[in-house]
Coordinates of C-alpha atoms and ligand atoms in Angstrom, one line a residue:
M1 CA -16.1 4.0 39.9
L2 CA -15.2 6.8 42.2
I3 CA -11.7 7.0 40.6
S4 CA -13.3 7.0 37.2
R5 CA -15.5 10.0 38.1
L6 CA -12.6 11.9 39.6
Y7 CA -10.6 11.4 36.3
R8 CA -13.6 12.6 34.3
V9 CA -13.6 15.8 36.3
L10 CA -9.8 16.2 35.7
L11 CA -10.3 15.6 32.0
L12 CA -13.1 18.2 31.7
A13 CA -11.0 20.7 33.7
G14 CA -8.1 20.2 31.3
L15 CA -5.9 18.8 34.1
L16 CA -5.0 15.4 32.7
P17 CA -1.5 15.2 31.3
A18 CA -1.1 15.6 27.6
L19 CA 0.4 13.0 25.4
P20 CA 4.2 13.3 25.4
A21 CA 5.4 14.1 21.9
E22 CA 8.1 11.5 21.7
A23 CA 6.2 8.7 23.3
C24 CA 5.5 6.3 20.4
R25 CA 6.0 5.8 16.7
V26 CA 2.6 5.6 15.1
T27 CA 1.7 2.3 13.3
D28 CA -0.5 2.1 10.2
F29 CA -2.0 -1.3 10.7
F30 CA -3.2 -1.5 7.1
E31 CA 0.5 -1.5 6.2
V32 CA 1.7 -4.1 8.7
A33 CA 2.7 -7.3 6.9
L34 CA 1.6 -10.2 9.1
P35 CA 4.0 -13.0 9.0
S36 CA 2.3 -16.1 7.6
P37 CA 2.0 -19.0 10.0
T38 CA 5.1 -21.0 9.8
A39 CA 5.3 -24.8 10.2
G40 CA 3.7 -25.9 13.5
R41 CA 2.6 -22.4 14.5
S42 CA -1.1 -21.4 14.4
A43 CA -2.3 -18.1 13.0
I44 CA -3.4 -17.2 16.6
A45 CA 0.1 -17.6 18.0
V46 CA 1.6 -15.5 15.1
A47 CA -1.0 -12.8 15.4
L48 CA -0.8 -12.5 19.2
E49 CA 3.0 -12.2 19.1
A50 CA 2.9 -9.7 16.3
A51 CA 0.4 -7.5 18.1
Y52 CA 1.9 -7.5 21.6
P53 CA 5.7 -7.3 21.7
G54 CA 7.0 -9.3 24.7
L55 CA 4.1 -11.8 24.6
Q56 CA 5.0 -15.4 23.8
V57 CA 2.7 -18.3 22.9
N58 CA 3.8 -21.8 23.8
E59 CA 1.5 -24.0 21.8
D60 CA 2.9 -27.3 23.1
A61 CA 2.2 -26.3 26.7
G62 CA -1.0 -24.5 25.7
T63 CA 0.0 -21.3 27.4
V64 CA 0.4 -17.6 26.8
V65 CA 3.3 -15.9 28.6
M66 CA 2.3 -12.3 29.0
P67 CA 4.8 -9.4 28.8
S68 CA 4.5 -9.1 32.6
G69 CA 5.5 -12.8 33.0
A70 CA 2.0 -14.0 33.9
V71 CA 1.2 -17.4 32.4
L72 CA -2.3 -17.9 31.1
P73 CA -4.0 -20.9 29.4
L74 CA -4.4 -20.4 25.6
G75 CA -7.5 -22.7 25.8
D76 CA -9.0 -24.0 22.6
D77 CA -11.7 -23.1 20.2
A78 CA -14.0 -26.1 20.2
G79 CA -16.7 -24.3 18.2
R80 CA -19.0 -23.7 21.1
P81 CA -22.2 -21.7 20.4
A82 CA -21.5 -17.9 20.5
P83 CA -23.5 -17.2 23.7
K84 CA -21.5 -19.8 25.7
R85 CA -18.3 -18.5 24.2
L86 CA -19.2 -14.9 25.1
A87 CA -19.8 -15.7 28.7
D88 CA -16.5 -17.5 29.3
T89 CA -14.2 -16.8 26.5
T90 CA -10.8 -18.7 26.1
I91 CA -7.9 -16.7 24.6
A92 CA -8.1 -19.0 21.5
E93 CA -11.9 -18.3 21.1
Q94 CA -11.2 -14.5 20.9
F95 CA -10.2 -15.4 17.3
A96 CA -13.3 -17.5 16.4
Q97 CA -14.7 -14.7 14.3
L98 CA -12.5 -12.5 12.0
Y99 CA -13.1 -8.8 12.0
P100 CA -13.9 -7.7 8.4
L101 CA -12.1 -4.7 7.1
D102 CA -14.6 -3.9 4.3
F103 CA -17.5 -1.5 5.1
D104 CA -20.4 -3.8 4.4
P105 CA -23.2 -3.7 6.9
A106 CA -24.5 -7.0 5.7
H107 CA -21.8 -8.9 7.7
R108 CA -23.3 -8.0 11.0
E109 CA -26.8 -9.3 10.1
A110 CA -25.6 -12.9 10.9
P111 CA -26.8 -13.5 14.5
W112 CA -24.0 -13.4 17.0
F113 CA -21.4 -12.2 14.5
D114 CA -19.5 -9.9 16.9
P115 CA -15.8 -10.2 16.0
G116 CA -13.7 -8.8 18.8
R117 CA -16.6 -8.7 21.3
A118 CA -15.7 -12.0 23.0
R119 CA -12.8 -11.3 25.4
N120 CA -10.9 -13.4 27.9
E121 CA -11.0 -11.1 30.9
A122 CA -7.8 -12.5 32.6
F123 CA -6.0 -11.9 29.3
F124 CA -7.1 -8.3 29.1
R125 CA -6.4 -7.6 32.8
A126 CA -2.9 -9.1 32.5
L127 CA -2.2 -7.2 29.3
W128 CA -3.6 -3.9 30.5
F129 CA -4.5 -3.4 34.2
E130 CA -5.7 -5.4 37.2
T131 CA -7.2 -2.4 39.0
E132 CA -9.0 0.8 38.4
R133 CA -6.2 2.7 40.2
A134 CA -3.5 1.3 37.9
A135 CA -5.5 2.1 34.8
A136 CA -6.2 5.6 36.0
A137 CA -2.5 6.2 36.7
S138 CA -1.7 5.6 33.0
L139 CA -4.2 8.1 31.6
V140 CA -3.5 11.0 29.3
A141 CA -5.7 13.4 27.3
V142 CA -6.2 12.9 23.6
T143 CA -7.9 15.7 21.7
Y144 CA -9.9 15.8 18.5
S145 CA -9.3 19.3 17.0
G146 CA -11.9 19.9 14.4
A147 CA -12.9 23.0 12.4
E148 CA -15.3 24.2 15.1
L149 CA -14.7 22.2 18.3
R150 CA -12.1 20.5 20.4
T151 CA -13.1 17.3 22.2
R152 CA -10.9 15.6 24.8
F153 CA -10.9 11.9 25.8
S154 CA -9.0 10.2 28.6
V155 CA -7.2 7.0 27.4
T156 CA -4.3 5.0 28.5
S157 CA -0.8 5.7 27.3
A158 CA 0.2 2.0 27.7
H159 CA 1.1 0.1 24.5
C160 CA 0.9 3.4 22.5
V161 CA -2.9 3.5 22.7
A162 CA -3.0 7.3 23.2
A163 CA -0.5 8.0 20.4
Q164 CA -2.5 5.8 18.0
L165 CA -5.8 7.5 18.9
Q166 CA -4.3 11.0 18.5
A167 CA -3.0 10.0 15.0
A168 CA -6.5 8.6 14.1
F169 CA -8.3 11.8 15.3
D170 CA -5.8 14.0 13.4
A171 CA -6.4 12.0 10.3
I172 CA -10.2 12.2 10.7
A173 CA -10.1 16.0 11.2
R174 CA -8.3 16.3 7.9
H175 CA -11.4 14.9 6.2
G176 CA -13.1 18.3 6.9
D177 CA -15.6 19.9 9.1
G178 CA -18.2 17.3 8.3
M179 CA -16.5 15.1 10.9
D180 CA -17.1 17.5 13.8
V181 CA -20.6 16.3 14.5
Y182 CA -19.3 12.8 15.5
F183 CA -17.3 14.5 18.3
R184 CA -20.2 16.3 19.9
S185 CA -22.1 14.8 22.8
V186 CA -19.5 12.0 23.1
G187 CA -19.7 9.1 25.6
G188 CA -16.0 9.4 26.5
G189 CA -13.0 7.2 27.1
F190 CA -11.8 5.7 30.4
N191 CA -14.5 4.4 32.7
W192 CA -13.9 1.4 35.0
R193 CA -17.3 -0.4 34.7
K194 CA -19.1 -3.5 33.7
I195 CA -20.8 -3.8 30.3
A196 CA -24.5 -3.0 30.7
G197 CA -26.5 -6.1 31.6
T198 CA -23.4 -8.3 32.2
D199 CA -20.7 -9.1 34.7
R200 CA -18.0 -8.6 32.2
L201 CA -15.6 -5.6 32.4
S202 CA -16.0 -3.1 29.6
T203 CA -12.8 -2.2 27.6
H204 CA -13.5 1.4 28.7
S205 CA -12.1 0.1 32.1
F206 CA -8.6 -0.1 30.6
G207 CA -8.7 3.3 28.8
I208 CA -8.5 1.5 25.5
A209 CA -12.0 2.4 24.2
V210 CA -13.8 5.6 23.2
D211 CA -17.5 6.4 22.6
L212 CA -18.0 9.2 20.0
N213 CA -21.4 10.8 19.5
T214 CA -23.8 8.6 21.5
A215 CA -27.0 9.7 19.7
L216 CA -25.6 9.1 16.2
G217 CA -24.0 5.8 17.0
G218 CA -26.8 3.6 18.3
Y219 CA -26.5 0.8 20.8
W220 CA -28.5 -2.5 20.5
R221 CA -29.7 -2.4 24.1
W222 CA -30.9 1.2 23.9
A223 CA -32.8 0.3 20.7
G224 CA -34.7 -2.4 22.6
A225 CA -33.4 -5.2 20.4
R226 CA -33.4 -8.8 21.6
E227 CA -30.0 -10.5 22.2
G228 CA -29.1 -12.7 19.3
A229 CA -31.9 -11.3 17.1
V230 CA -30.8 -7.8 16.5
G231 CA -32.0 -6.3 13.2
P232 CA -30.5 -3.6 11.0
F233 CA -29.4 -0.4 12.6
G234 CA -29.5 3.2 11.4
N235 CA -25.8 3.8 11.3
S236 CA -24.8 7.3 10.4
Y237 CA -21.0 7.0 11.0
P238 CA -19.2 7.5 7.7
E239 CA -16.8 5.0 6.2
E240 CA -13.9 7.4 6.1
L241 CA -14.1 7.9 9.9
V242 CA -14.3 4.2 10.6
R243 CA -11.4 3.4 8.3
E244 CA -9.1 6.0 9.9
M245 CA -9.8 4.4 13.3
E246 CA -9.2 0.9 11.9
R247 CA -6.0 2.0 10.2
H248 CA -4.8 3.1 13.6
G249 CA -5.7 -0.2 15.3
F250 CA -9.2 0.4 16.6
I251 CA -12.1 -1.9 15.8
W252 CA -15.6 -0.5 15.5
G253 CA -18.7 -1.8 17.4
G254 CA -20.8 -0.9 14.4
K255 CA -19.6 -4.1 12.7
W256 CA -21.1 -6.2 15.5
H257 CA -24.5 -8.0 15.3
H258 CA -25.0 -6.5 18.8
F259 CA -24.2 -3.1 17.4
D260 CA -22.5 -0.4 19.4
G261 CA -22.1 2.2 16.7
M262 CA -20.4 4.9 18.9
H263 CA -17.8 2.5 20.2
F264 CA -14.2 2.0 19.1
E265 CA -11.6 -0.1 20.9
Ligands
ZN1 ZN1 -18.0 2.1 24.3

């Protein structure tokens, strides 16, 4: 936490390194043609290998070989109830719910429909960082440059996250000055911490998540909602902003039953 605070100060002081211009080629994920599962290979194996170059799924052995060489159990998805799955997620169970790309708030009304919110922590640590210090060493500043303000976020440069986020922000800014309000009073990016009310690491820990305007986004816990019985929420984030983030590879917490409307990861 101390390191996270130090990096917040560096960001606000403009002292975090900027994104190197040549770092990454930006991917439009709406244009990526996913290979269809071939004989004997599950959609999970195909999707994981397409998403993370250097990762290999060995379905016969039931293992995932990470780009670092670490070997993790793939596990299975035996259809456990969502609360159990959330507490102790296997890699396979991360795919139990498919994230919808259409902008229909009705999807999230189904209790426990939280696609992308169940995460295998060992997988995330092996893919991103084992320690706060290692995550902090990878940080760069990404800037939203709107009509009337500039807002900086600290995110990791690993796996092209910063380049993708910069491209998303630039695309959002091109939608006009109406977008600026979502970049005021932001929650920020990197922060090595647990998710409120849980023992699970937040994806902010790895520098792969950002919280935009905290007041406009809404968060189910702050709203006093009961877990598993969260009602509608007053989303005020526009579809064009969400789509630009999704196009660049970030999912939105506003599509979760346990909504986190400021959160993209
Ligand atoms: Zn967040």
